[in-house]
Amino acid sequence: MLLVFSQNRPPLVGKFAIDKSLKEDLTYFEKGDKISFSANEIFPSNDGEQVVEIGSYKVVDSTNNTIFRGNYMSLFVKRDGKYVCIRDMGASDMPEPSKK
């Protein structure tokens, strides 16, 4: 079962919940916004059946100003010869917006 953990949200369980959340998140983006990911470390298990990836992400607008940035960790398992992500978590490293 796929689980996704994000800041200030309950865990997302299963493909339907994750797809729905991603579609909702995309409504916050504007034309010209770009997301990039950087894998900083890769840790394969001794038998090659699992891999942990640790990295960072950044979203910039059309003028290259940072909108979001943070870090993530993903766990992949090998199924039918392909690696499939089964656990994913991310956290922003930007300050929380001030409360009005």
C-alpha positions as CSV (number, residue, x, y, z in Angstrom):
1,M,0.0,0.0,0.0
2,L,1.4,3.4,-1.0
3,L,1.6,6.0,1.8
4,V,2.5,9.6,1.4
5,F,3.4,11.8,4.4
6,S,3.3,15.6,4.0
7,Q,3.6,18.5,6.4
8,N,0.4,19.6,8.2
9,R,-1.7,16.9,6.6
10,P,-2.9,13.4,7.6
11,P,-1.1,10.6,5.7
12,L,-2.4,9.9,2.2
13,V,-3.2,6.2,1.7
14,G,-3.5,4.7,-1.7
15,K,-3.4,5.9,-5.3
16,F,-6.8,7.6,-5.4
17,A,-6.1,9.8,-2.3
18,I,-2.6,10.7,-3.6
19,D,-3.9,11.5,-7.1
20,K,-6.7,13.7,-5.7
21,S,-4.2,15.6,-3.4
22,L,-1.8,16.1,-6.3
23,K,-4.5,17.5,-8.5
24,E,-5.6,19.9,-5.7
25,D,-2.0,21.0,-5.2
26,L,-1.6,21.8,-8.9
27,T,-4.3,24.4,-8.7
28,Y,-1.9,26.6,-6.7
29,F,0.6,26.7,-9.5
30,E,0.6,29.3,-12.3
31,K,1.8,29.0,-15.9
32,G,5.6,29.3,-15.9
33,D,6.1,27.7,-12.5
34,K,8.7,24.9,-12.5
35,I,9.5,22.1,-10.1
36,S,12.8,20.4,-9.8
37,F,14.0,17.5,-7.7
38,S,17.6,16.6,-6.7
39,A,18.5,13.2,-5.4
40,N,21.2,13.8,-2.8
41,E,21.7,10.3,-1.5
42,I,20.7,6.8,-2.7
43,F,20.9,3.8,-0.3
44,P,20.2,0.4,-1.9
45,S,19.7,-2.6,0.4
46,N,22.3,-5.4,0.3
47,D,20.1,-7.6,-1.8
48,G,19.0,-4.8,-4.2
49,E,15.3,-5.3,-3.3
50,Q,14.8,-1.9,-1.7
51,V,16.2,1.6,-2.2
52,V,15.9,4.7,-0.1
53,E,16.3,8.1,-1.9
54,I,16.9,11.3,0.0
55,G,16.7,14.6,-1.8
56,S,15.4,18.1,-2.1
57,Y,12.8,19.9,-4.2
58,K,12.2,23.4,-5.3
59,V,9.4,25.2,-7.1
60,V,10.2,28.5,-8.8
61,D,7.9,31.0,-10.6
62,S,8.4,32.4,-14.1
63,T,10.9,35.0,-12.7
64,N,12.9,32.3,-10.9
65,N,11.7,33.3,-7.4
66,T,11.4,30.4,-5.1
67,I,7.8,29.6,-4.1
68,F,8.4,26.3,-2.2
69,R,11.4,24.3,-1.3
70,G,12.1,21.4,1.0
71,N,13.4,17.9,1.4
72,Y,12.0,14.4,0.8
73,M,12.7,10.7,1.5
74,S,11.2,7.9,-0.6
75,L,11.3,4.1,-0.2
76,F,11.2,2.0,-3.3
77,V,10.8,-1.8,-3.5
78,K,11.5,-4.0,-6.5
79,R,8.4,-5.5,-8.0
80,D,8.5,-7.4,-11.3
81,G,12.0,-6.1,-12.0
82,K,11.0,-2.4,-11.5
83,Y,11.4,-0.1,-8.5
84,V,8.0,1.1,-7.1
85,C,7.7,3.9,-4.5
86,I,5.7,2.6,-1.5
87,R,6.5,5.3,1.1
88,D,7.2,9.0,0.5
89,M,7.5,11.9,2.8
90,G,8.4,15.5,2.3
91,A,8.8,18.6,4.4
92,S,9.2,22.2,3.6
93,D,12.3,24.0,4.8
94,M,10.7,27.4,4.3
95,P,9.3,29.4,7.2
96,E,5.6,29.1,7.9
97,P,3.6,32.0,6.6
98,S,2.7,34.4,9.3
99,K,-0.8,34.3,10.7
100,K,-3.0,37.2,10.0
